[in-house]
JSON list of C-alpha atoms in Angstrom, two decimals:
[
{"chain": "A", "resi": 6, "resn": "MET", "atom": "CA", "xyz": [7.40, -1.30, 7.70]},
{"chain": "A", "resi": 7, "resn": "VAL", "atom": "CA", "xyz": [7.46, -5.09, 7.29]},
{"chain": "A", "resi": 8, "resn": "VAL", "atom": "CA", "xyz": [8.08, -7.13, 10.43]},
{"chain": "A", "resi": 9, "resn": "MET", "atom": "CA", "xyz": [10.92, -9.65, 10.60]},
{"chain": "A", "resi": 10, "resn": "ALA", "atom": "CA", "xyz": [8.75, -12.78, 10.43]},
{"chain": "A", "resi": 11, "resn": "ALA", "atom": "CA", "xyz": [7.59, -11.81, 6.95]},
{"chain": "A", "resi": 12, "resn": "THR", "atom": "CA", "xyz": [10.85, -10.39, 5.60]},
{"chain": "A", "resi": 13, "resn": "SER", "atom": "CA", "xyz": [12.76, -13.47, 6.72]},
{"chain": "A", "resi": 14, "resn": "LEU", "atom": "CA", "xyz": [10.74, -15.75, 4.43]},
{"chain": "A", "resi": 15, "resn": "SER", "atom": "CA", "xyz": [12.56, -16.91, 1.33]},
{"chain": "A", "resi": 16, "resn": "ALA", "atom": "CA", "xyz": [10.82, -16.99, -2.03]},
{"chain": "A", "resi": 17, "resn": "SER", "atom": "CA", "xyz": [10.60, -20.78, -1.93]},
{"chain": "A", "resi": 18, "resn": "VAL", "atom": "CA", "xyz": [9.04, -20.81, 1.53]},
{"chain": "A", "resi": 19, "resn": "ALA", "atom": "CA", "xyz": [6.61, -18.06, 0.53]},
{"chain": "A", "resi": 20, "resn": "LYS", "atom": "CA", "xyz": [5.56, -20.03, -2.55]},
{"chain": "A", "resi": 21, "resn": "ASN", "atom": "CA", "xyz": [5.04, -23.14, -0.42]},
{"chain": "A", "resi": 22, "resn": "LEU", "atom": "CA", "xyz": [2.84, -21.08, 1.90]},
{"chain": "A", "resi": 23, "resn": "LEU", "atom": "CA", "xyz": [0.89, -19.75, -1.06]},
{"chain": "A", "resi": 24, "resn": "ALA", "atom": "CA", "xyz": [0.31, -23.32, -2.25]},
{"chain": "A", "resi": 25, "resn": "ALA", "atom": "CA", "xyz": [-0.84, -24.16, 1.29]},
{"chain": "A", "resi": 26, "resn": "TYR", "atom": "CA", "xyz": [-3.30, -21.25, 1.42]},
{"chain": "A", "resi": 27, "resn": "PRO", "atom": "CA", "xyz": [-6.43, -23.36, 0.75]},
{"chain": "A", "resi": 28, "resn": "ALA", "atom": "CA", "xyz": [-5.37, -25.75, 3.52]},
{"chain": "A", "resi": 29, "resn": "ALA", "atom": "CA", "xyz": [-4.88, -22.79, 5.88]},
{"chain": "A", "resi": 30, "resn": "VAL", "atom": "CA", "xyz": [-8.42, -21.61, 5.11]},
{"chain": "A", "resi": 31, "resn": "SER", "atom": "CA", "xyz": [-9.69, -25.12, 5.84]},
{"chain": "A", "resi": 32, "resn": "ALA", "atom": "CA", "xyz": [-7.76, -25.17, 9.11]},
{"chain": "A", "resi": 33, "resn": "ALA", "atom": "CA", "xyz": [-9.19, -21.79, 10.12]},
{"chain": "A", "resi": 34, "resn": "GLU", "atom": "CA", "xyz": [-12.69, -23.07, 9.42]},
{"chain": "A", "resi": 35, "resn": "ALA", "atom": "CA", "xyz": [-12.11, -26.30, 11.34]},
{"chain": "A", "resi": 36, "resn": "ARG", "atom": "CA", "xyz": [-10.88, -24.43, 14.42]},
{"chain": "A", "resi": 37, "resn": "ASP", "atom": "CA", "xyz": [-13.77, -22.01, 14.64]},
{"chain": "A", "resi": 38, "resn": "ALA", "atom": "CA", "xyz": [-17.47, -22.88, 14.93]},
{"chain": "A", "resi": 39, "resn": "ARG", "atom": "CA", "xyz": [-18.50, -19.50, 13.51]},
{"chain": "A", "resi": 40, "resn": "ARG", "atom": "CA", "xyz": [-16.37, -19.97, 10.41]},
{"chain": "A", "resi": 41, "resn": "LYS", "atom": "CA", "xyz": [-17.56, -23.55, 10.04]},
{"chain": "A", "resi": 42, "resn": "LYS", "atom": "CA", "xyz": [-21.19, -22.43, 10.21]},
{"chain": "A", "resi": 43, "resn": "GLY", "atom": "CA", "xyz": [-20.44, -19.64, 7.75]},
{"chain": "A", "resi": 44, "resn": "LYS", "atom": "CA", "xyz": [-18.81, -22.09, 5.30]},
{"chain": "A", "resi": 45, "resn": "LEU", "atom": "CA", "xyz": [-15.58, -20.16, 5.01]},
{"chain": "A", "resi": 46, "resn": "VAL", "atom": "CA", "xyz": [-13.94, -22.65, 2.65]},
{"chain": "A", "resi": 47, "resn": "SER", "atom": "CA", "xyz": [-16.74, -22.32, 0.11]},
{"chain": "A", "resi": 48, "resn": "LEU", "atom": "CA", "xyz": [-16.90, -18.53, 0.42]},
{"chain": "A", "resi": 49, "resn": "ASP", "atom": "CA", "xyz": [-13.14, -18.15, 0.06]},
{"chain": "A", "resi": 50, "resn": "LYS", "atom": "CA", "xyz": [-13.06, -20.30, -3.05]},
{"chain": "A", "resi": 51, "resn": "TRP", "atom": "CA", "xyz": [-15.79, -18.05, -4.50]},
{"chain": "A", "resi": 52, "resn": "TRP", "atom": "CA", "xyz": [-13.89, -14.87, -3.54]},
{"chain": "A", "resi": 53, "resn": "ARG", "atom": "CA", "xyz": [-10.70, -15.89, -5.33]},
{"chain": "A", "resi": 54, "resn": "GLY", "atom": "CA", "xyz": [-12.46, -17.55, -8.27]},
{"chain": "A", "resi": 55, "resn": "GLU", "atom": "CA", "xyz": [-16.02, -17.21, -9.48]},
{"chain": "A", "resi": 56, "resn": "GLY", "atom": "CA", "xyz": [-16.79, -13.95, -7.67]},
{"chain": "A", "resi": 57, "resn": "ARG", "atom": "CA", "xyz": [-13.64, -12.23, -8.88]},
{"chain": "A", "resi": 58, "resn": "ASP", "atom": "CA", "xyz": [-13.97, -13.50, -12.43]},
{"chain": "A", "resi": 59, "resn": "ALA", "atom": "CA", "xyz": [-17.60, -12.40, -12.71]},
{"chain": "A", "resi": 60, "resn": "ALA", "atom": "CA", "xyz": [-16.79, -8.91, -11.40]},
{"chain": "A", "resi": 61, "resn": "ARG", "atom": "CA", "xyz": [-13.93, -8.54, -13.87]},
{"chain": "A", "resi": 62, "resn": "GLU", "atom": "CA", "xyz": [-16.16, -9.67, -16.73]},
{"chain": "A", "resi": 63, "resn": "ARG", "atom": "CA", "xyz": [-18.97, -7.25, -15.74]},
{"chain": "A", "resi": 64, "resn": "GLY", "atom": "CA", "xyz": [-16.60, -4.41, -14.96]},
{"chain": "A", "resi": 65, "resn": "HIS", "atom": "CA", "xyz": [-18.32, -3.55, -11.68]},
{"chain": "A", "resi": 66, "resn": "VAL", "atom": "CA", "xyz": [-19.64, -5.09, -8.45]},
{"chain": "A", "resi": 67, "resn": "THR", "atom": "CA", "xyz": [-23.33, -5.89, -8.02]},
{"chain": "A", "resi": 68, "resn": "LYS", "atom": "CA", "xyz": [-25.26, -5.53, -4.78]},
{"chain": "A", "resi": 69, "resn": "GLU", "atom": "CA", "xyz": [-25.72, -9.32, -4.63]},
{"chain": "A", "resi": 70, "resn": "ALA", "atom": "CA", "xyz": [-21.96, -9.81, -4.99]},
{"chain": "A", "resi": 71, "resn": "LEU", "atom": "CA", "xyz": [-21.25, -7.17, -2.33]},
{"chain": "A", "resi": 72, "resn": "ILE", "atom": "CA", "xyz": [-23.50, -8.93, 0.19]},
{"chain": "A", "resi": 73, "resn": "LYS", "atom": "CA", "xyz": [-21.68, -12.20, -0.41]},
{"chain": "A", "resi": 74, "resn": "LEU", "atom": "CA", "xyz": [-18.29, -10.44, -0.38]},
{"chain": "A", "resi": 75, "resn": "VAL", "atom": "CA", "xyz": [-19.01, -8.84, 2.99]},
{"chain": "A", "resi": 76, "resn": "THR", "atom": "CA", "xyz": [-20.21, -12.22, 4.27]},
{"chain": "A", "resi": 77, "resn": "TRP", "atom": "CA", "xyz": [-16.87, -13.70, 3.18]},
{"chain": "A", "resi": 78, "resn": "LYS", "atom": "CA", "xyz": [-14.96, -10.81, 4.79]},
{"chain": "A", "resi": 79, "resn": "ILE", "atom": "CA", "xyz": [-16.59, -11.16, 8.22]},
{"chain": "A", "resi": 80, "resn": "THR", "atom": "CA", "xyz": [-16.32, -14.95, 8.07]},
{"chain": "A", "resi": 81, "resn": "ARG", "atom": "CA", "xyz": [-12.64, -14.96, 7.13]},
{"chain": "A", "resi": 82, "resn": "GLY", "atom": "CA", "xyz": [-11.84, -12.26, 9.70]},
{"chain": "A", "resi": 83, "resn": "LYS", "atom": "CA", "xyz": [-13.71, -10.69, 12.58]},
{"chain": "A", "resi": 84, "resn": "MET", "atom": "CA", "xyz": [-17.46, -10.49, 12.91]},
{"chain": "A", "resi": 85, "resn": "ARG", "atom": "CA", "xyz": [-18.54, -6.91, 12.34]},
{"chain": "A", "resi": 86, "resn": "PRO", "atom": "CA", "xyz": [-21.99, -5.33, 11.82]},
{"chain": "A", "resi": 87, "resn": "LEU", "atom": "CA", "xyz": [-21.47, -4.69, 8.10]},
{"chain": "A", "resi": 88, "resn": "LEU", "atom": "CA", "xyz": [-24.06, -6.88, 6.41]},
{"chain": "A", "resi": 89, "resn": "GLY", "atom": "CA", "xyz": [-26.87, -4.43, 7.10]},
{"chain": "A", "resi": 90, "resn": "TYR", "atom": "CA", "xyz": [-25.03, -1.75, 5.16]},
{"chain": "A", "resi": 91, "resn": "ALA", "atom": "CA", "xyz": [-24.48, -4.10, 2.23]},
{"chain": "A", "resi": 92, "resn": "ARG", "atom": "CA", "xyz": [-28.14, -5.12, 2.18]},
{"chain": "A", "resi": 93, "resn": "ASP", "atom": "CA", "xyz": [-29.24, -1.47, 2.26]},
{"chain": "A", "resi": 94, "resn": "MET", "atom": "CA", "xyz": [-26.80, -0.42, -0.46]},
{"chain": "A", "resi": 95, "resn": "ASP", "atom": "CA", "xyz": [-28.24, 1.32, -3.51]},
{"chain": "A", "resi": 96, "resn": "ALA", "atom": "CA", "xyz": [-27.39, -1.04, -6.37]},
{"chain": "A", "resi": 97, "resn": "ARG", "atom": "CA", "xyz": [-26.91, 1.70, -8.96]},
{"chain": "A", "resi": 98, "resn": "ALA", "atom": "CA", "xyz": [-24.71, 3.78, -6.68]},
{"chain": "A", "resi": 99, "resn": "LEU", "atom": "CA", "xyz": [-22.54, 0.72, -6.00]},
{"chain": "A", "resi": 100, "resn": "GLU", "atom": "CA", "xyz": [-22.22, -0.04, -9.71]},
{"chain": "A", "resi": 101, "resn": "ALA", "atom": "CA", "xyz": [-21.26, 3.56, -10.47]},
{"chain": "A", "resi": 102, "resn": "ALA", "atom": "CA", "xyz": [-18.72, 3.67, -7.61]},
{"chain": "A", "resi": 103, "resn": "SER", "atom": "CA", "xyz": [-17.11, 0.32, -8.36]},
{"chain": "A", "resi": 104, "resn": "LYS", "atom": "CA", "xyz": [-16.80, 0.54, -12.14]},
{"chain": "A", "resi": 105, "resn": "HIS", "atom": "CA", "xyz": [-13.87, 2.98, -11.96]},
{"chain": "A", "resi": 106, "resn": "ALA", "atom": "CA", "xyz": [-11.68, 0.28, -10.40]},
{"chain": "A", "resi": 107, "resn": "PHE", "atom": "CA", "xyz": [-12.14, -2.05, -13.35]},
{"chain": "A", "resi": 108, "resn": "VAL", "atom": "CA", "xyz": [-11.07, 0.47, -15.99]},
{"chain": "A", "resi": 109, "resn": "GLU", "atom": "CA", "xyz": [-7.52, -0.20, -17.18]},
{"chain": "A", "resi": 110, "resn": "GLY", "atom": "CA", "xyz": [-5.11, 2.48, -16.02]},
{"chain": "A", "resi": 111, "resn": "THR", "atom": "CA", "xyz": [-7.24, 3.67, -13.11]},
{"chain": "A", "resi": 112, "resn": "THR", "atom": "CA", "xyz": [-5.10, 4.75, -10.17]},
{"chain": "A", "resi": 113, "resn": "PHE", "atom": "CA", "xyz": [-5.65, 3.39, -6.67]},
{"chain": "A", "resi": 114, "resn": "ASP", "atom": "CA", "xyz": [-6.83, 6.82, -5.46]},
{"chain": "A", "resi": 115, "resn": "ASP", "atom": "CA", "xyz": [-9.37, 7.13, -8.24]},
{"chain": "A", "resi": 116, "resn": "ALA", "atom": "CA", "xyz": [-10.57, 3.58, -7.63]},
{"chain": "A", "resi": 117, "resn": "ILE", "atom": "CA", "xyz": [-11.04, 3.76, -3.87]},
{"chain": "A", "resi": 118, "resn": "LYS", "atom": "CA", "xyz": [-12.43, 7.26, -3.32]},
{"chain": "A", "resi": 119, "resn": "PRO", "atom": "CA", "xyz": [-15.89, 6.57, -4.85]},
{"chain": "A", "resi": 120, "resn": "LEU", "atom": "CA", "xyz": [-16.15, 3.36, -2.82]},
{"chain": "A", "resi": 121, "resn": "ILE", "atom": "CA", "xyz": [-15.34, 4.79, 0.60]},
{"chain": "A", "resi": 122, "resn": "ALA", "atom": "CA", "xyz": [-17.81, 7.60, -0.10]},
{"chain": "A", "resi": 123, "resn": "LEU", "atom": "CA", "xyz": [-20.58, 5.00, 0.11]},
{"chain": "A", "resi": 124, "resn": "ARG", "atom": "CA", "xyz": [-22.21, 4.51, 3.51]},
{"chain": "A", "resi": 125, "resn": "GLY", "atom": "CA", "xyz": [-20.88, 1.43, 5.28]},
{"chain": "A", "resi": 126, "resn": "ILE", "atom": "CA", "xyz": [-17.83, 0.91, 3.06]},
{"chain": "A", "resi": 127, "resn": "GLY", "atom": "CA", "xyz": [-14.54, 1.68, 4.78]},
{"chain": "A", "resi": 128, "resn": "PRO", "atom": "CA", "xyz": [-10.99, 0.98, 3.60]},
{"chain": "A", "resi": 129, "resn": "ALA", "atom": "CA", "xyz": [-11.05, -2.74, 4.46]},
{"chain": "A", "resi": 130, "resn": "THR", "atom": "CA", "xyz": [-14.33, -3.46, 2.66]},
{"chain": "A", "resi": 131, "resn": "ALA", "atom": "CA", "xyz": [-13.21, -1.30, -0.25]},
{"chain": "A", "resi": 132, "resn": "SER", "atom": "CA", "xyz": [-9.99, -3.32, -0.41]},
{"chain": "A", "resi": 133, "resn": "ALA", "atom": "CA", "xyz": [-12.04, -6.51, -0.76]},
{"chain": "A", "resi": 134, "resn": "ILE", "atom": "CA", "xyz": [-13.74, -5.00, -3.80]},
{"chain": "A", "resi": 135, "resn": "LEU", "atom": "CA", "xyz": [-10.47, -3.70, -5.23]},
{"chain": "A", "resi": 136, "resn": "SER", "atom": "CA", "xyz": [-8.83, -7.11, -4.79]},
{"chain": "A", "resi": 137, "resn": "TRP", "atom": "CA", "xyz": [-11.14, -8.24, -7.58]},
{"chain": "A", "resi": 138, "resn": "ALA", "atom": "CA", "xyz": [-10.17, -5.38, -9.87]},
{"chain": "A", "resi": 139, "resn": "SER", "atom": "CA", "xyz": [-6.39, -5.80, -9.69]},
{"chain": "A", "resi": 140, "resn": "ASP", "atom": "CA", "xyz": [-3.92, -8.29, -8.26]},
{"chain": "A", "resi": 141, "resn": "ASP", "atom": "CA", "xyz": [-1.83, -5.25, -7.30]},
{"chain": "A", "resi": 142, "resn": "TRP", "atom": "CA", "xyz": [-4.53, -4.16, -4.82]},
{"chain": "A", "resi": 143, "resn": "PRO", "atom": "CA", "xyz": [-4.55, -6.81, -2.07]},
{"chain": "A", "resi": 144, "resn": "PHE", "atom": "CA", "xyz": [-7.19, -7.34, 0.60]},
{"chain": "A", "resi": 145, "resn": "MET", "atom": "CA", "xyz": [-6.66, -5.54, 3.92]},
{"chain": "A", "resi": 146, "resn": "SER", "atom": "CA", "xyz": [-6.70, -8.61, 6.16]},
{"chain": "A", "resi": 147, "resn": "ASP", "atom": "CA", "xyz": [-5.87, -8.62, 9.85]},
{"chain": "A", "resi": 148, "resn": "GLU", "atom": "CA", "xyz": [-3.09, -11.13, 9.16]},
{"chain": "A", "resi": 149, "resn": "ALA", "atom": "CA", "xyz": [-1.45, -8.83, 6.61]},
{"chain": "A", "resi": 150, "resn": "LEU", "atom": "CA", "xyz": [-1.86, -5.80, 8.87]},
{"chain": "A", "resi": 151, "resn": "LEU", "atom": "CA", "xyz": [-0.30, -7.53, 11.87]},
{"chain": "A", "resi": 152, "resn": "ALA", "atom": "CA", "xyz": [2.58, -8.89, 9.78]},
{"chain": "A", "resi": 153, "resn": "THR", "atom": "CA", "xyz": [3.45, -5.45, 8.43]},
{"chain": "A", "resi": 154, "resn": "GLY", "atom": "CA", "xyz": [2.73, -3.08, 11.32]},
{"chain": "A", "resi": 155, "resn": "GLU", "atom": "CA", "xyz": [-0.33, -1.78, 13.12]},
{"chain": "A", "resi": 156, "resn": "ARG", "atom": "CA", "xyz": [-3.83, -3.23, 12.84]},
{"chain": "A", "resi": 157, "resn": "THR", "atom": "CA", "xyz": [-5.74, -0.05, 12.08]},
{"chain": "A", "resi": 158, "resn": "TYR", "atom": "CA", "xyz": [-8.35, 0.39, 9.39]},
{"chain": "A", "resi": 159, "resn": "THR", "atom": "CA", "xyz": [-7.59, 3.74, 7.81]},
{"chain": "A", "resi": 160, "resn": "LEU", "atom": "CA", "xyz": [-6.92, 4.72, 4.23]},
{"chain": "A", "resi": 161, "resn": "LYS", "atom": "CA", "xyz": [-3.38, 5.75, 5.17]},
{"chain": "A", "resi": 162, "resn": "ARG", "atom": "CA", "xyz": [-2.76, 2.31, 6.69]},
{"chain": "A", "resi": 163, "resn": "LEU", "atom": "CA", "xyz": [-4.15, 0.59, 3.60]},
{"chain": "A", "resi": 164, "resn": "GLU", "atom": "CA", "xyz": [-1.77, 2.58, 1.41]},
{"chain": "A", "resi": 165, "resn": "ALA", "atom": "CA", "xyz": [1.14, 1.56, 3.65]},
{"chain": "A", "resi": 166, "resn": "LEU", "atom": "CA", "xyz": [-0.04, -2.06, 3.52]},
{"chain": "A", "resi": 167, "resn": "HIS", "atom": "CA", "xyz": [-0.05, -1.99, -0.27]},
{"chain": "A", "resi": 168, "resn": "ALA", "atom": "CA", "xyz": [3.52, -0.70, -0.23]},
{"chain": "A", "resi": 169, "resn": "SER", "atom": "CA", "xyz": [4.62, -3.43, 2.20]},
{"chain": "A", "resi": 170, "resn": "LEU", "atom": "CA", "xyz": [2.90, -6.21, 0.29]},
{"chain": "A", "resi": 171, "resn": "GLY", "atom": "CA", "xyz": [4.28, -4.88, -2.96]},
{"chain": "A", "resi": 172, "resn": "GLU", "atom": "CA", "xyz": [7.78, -5.06, -1.46]},
{"chain": "A", "resi": 173, "resn": "LEU", "atom": "CA", "xyz": [7.21, -8.64, -0.32]},
{"chain": "A", "resi": 174, "resn": "ALA", "atom": "CA", "xyz": [5.66, -9.57, -3.67]},
{"chain": "A", "resi": 175, "resn": "GLY", "atom": "CA", "xyz": [8.78, -8.35, -5.46]},
{"chain": "A", "resi": 176, "resn": "LYS", "atom": "CA", "xyz": [11.00, -10.39, -3.17]},
{"chain": "A", "resi": 177, "resn": "TRP", "atom": "CA", "xyz": [8.87, -13.53, -3.50]},
{"chain": "A", "resi": 178, "resn": "GLY", "atom": "CA", "xyz": [8.10, -13.29, -7.22]},
{"chain": "A", "resi": 179, "resn": "MET", "atom": "CA", "xyz": [4.31, -13.09, -6.98]},
{"chain": "A", "resi": 180, "resn": "SER", "atom": "CA", "xyz": [1.49, -10.56, -6.96]},
{"chain": "A", "resi": 181, "resn": "ALA", "atom": "CA", "xyz": [0.68, -8.38, -3.95]},
{"chain": "A", "resi": 182, "resn": "SER", "atom": "CA", "xyz": [-2.65, -10.20, -3.61]},
{"chain": "A", "resi": 183, "resn": "ASP", "atom": "CA", "xyz": [-0.81, -13.51, -3.41]},
{"chain": "A", "resi": 184, "resn": "ALA", "atom": "CA", "xyz": [1.58, -12.02, -0.83]},
{"chain": "A", "resi": 185, "resn": "GLU", "atom": "CA", "xyz": [-1.46, -11.33, 1.37]},
{"chain": "A", "resi": 186, "resn": "LYS", "atom": "CA", "xyz": [-2.46, -14.99, 1.06]},
{"chain": "A", "resi": 187, "resn": "VAL", "atom": "CA", "xyz": [1.05, -16.01, 2.11]},
{"chain": "A", "resi": 188, "resn": "LEU", "atom": "CA", "xyz": [0.69, -13.98, 5.32]},
{"chain": "A", "resi": 189, "resn": "TYR", "atom": "CA", "xyz": [-2.74, -15.47, 5.94]},
{"chain": "A", "resi": 190, "resn": "ALA", "atom": "CA", "xyz": [-1.32, -18.98, 5.52]},
{"chain": "A", "resi": 191, "resn": "LEU", "atom": "CA", "xyz": [1.61, -18.12, 7.78]},
{"chain": "A", "resi": 192, "resn": "ALA", "atom": "CA", "xyz": [-0.81, -17.04, 10.53]},
{"chain": "A", "resi": 193, "resn": "ASN", "atom": "CA", "xyz": [-3.42, -19.76, 10.10]},
{"chain": "A", "resi": 194, "resn": "GLY", "atom": "CA", "xyz": [-1.62, -22.83, 8.84]},
{"chain": "A", "resi": 195, "resn": "ASP", "atom": "CA", "xyz": [-0.47, -23.95, 12.30]},
{"chain": "A", "resi": 196, "resn": "GLY", "atom": "CA", "xyz": [-1.44, -22.92, 15.80]},
{"chain": "A", "resi": 197, "resn": "ASP", "atom": "CA", "xyz": [-4.14, -20.48, 16.77]},
{"chain": "A", "resi": 198, "resn": "ALA", "atom": "CA", "xyz": [-5.22, -17.70, 14.45]},
{"chain": "A", "resi": 199, "resn": "ASP", "atom": "CA", "xyz": [-5.79, -14.19, 15.75]},
{"chain": "A", "resi": 200, "resn": "GLY", "atom": "CA", "xyz": [-9.12, -13.25, 14.29]},
{"chain": "A", "resi": 201, "resn": "GLY", "atom": "CA", "xyz": [-11.98, -15.06, 15.97]},
{"chain": "A", "resi": 202, "resn": "ALA", "atom": "CA", "xyz": [-12.94, -12.43, 18.51]},
{"chain": "A", "resi": 203, "resn": "GLU", "atom": "CA", "xyz": [-14.25, -8.91, 18.23]},
{"chain": "A", "resi": 204, "resn": "GLY", "atom": "CA", "xyz": [-11.47, -6.36, 17.87]},
{"chain": "A", "resi": 205, "resn": "GLU", "atom": "CA", "xyz": [-10.83, -2.68, 17.55]},
{"chain": "A", "resi": 206, "resn": "THR", "atom": "CA", "xyz": [-12.55, -0.68, 14.85]},
{"chain": "A", "resi": 207, "resn": "GLU", "atom": "CA", "xyz": [-12.05, 2.75, 13.38]},
{"chain": "A", "resi": 208, "resn": "GLY", "atom": "CA", "xyz": [-14.98, 3.86, 11.30]},
{"chain": "A", "resi": 209, "resn": "ALA", "atom": "CA", "xyz": [-16.39, 1.33, 8.86]},
{"chain": "A", "resi": 210, "resn": "PRO", "atom": "CA", "xyz": [-13.69, -1.28, 8.14]}
]
């Protein structure tokens, strides 16, 4: 299910929102002392650039990258007690679990199952890792969840989110990962963003 606010966007409006994504991240940082302290703008630029490119070149995610990725995730969205898990992660287990996602032709199921088997990695954190492996596997952000249905952090909901963002991506002429950024910009470009306070959780997000 995709809610009306998202489906009503034309391709041209969606592309304008995508172009405005960096400004929306800056606006979210400016509005929120926690995000400002966490340097969201810098982290987000790393997530969609240097961090992603390095992971694709290596063909897996390192423990150091995971710690920074989780820091980005809880700075961009809600604060959650996930950093401890990332810091305690076994580096070799993470490399072994994440490398499947970077192999050409790997299915989403085969990519995510080894990740969510790791302690402290739920569907949302796994989606952050997978967003580096393929532009067809977008990040499970609160903004995208709320724009396409329920905000729950289950594997079933992530699969539904991928379907919804894939539908929007086809309509807008962009990747599913870029469609997620459109919804983030739509939520954060003007007015208050829903994402600064603690929210509901279901397992490890």
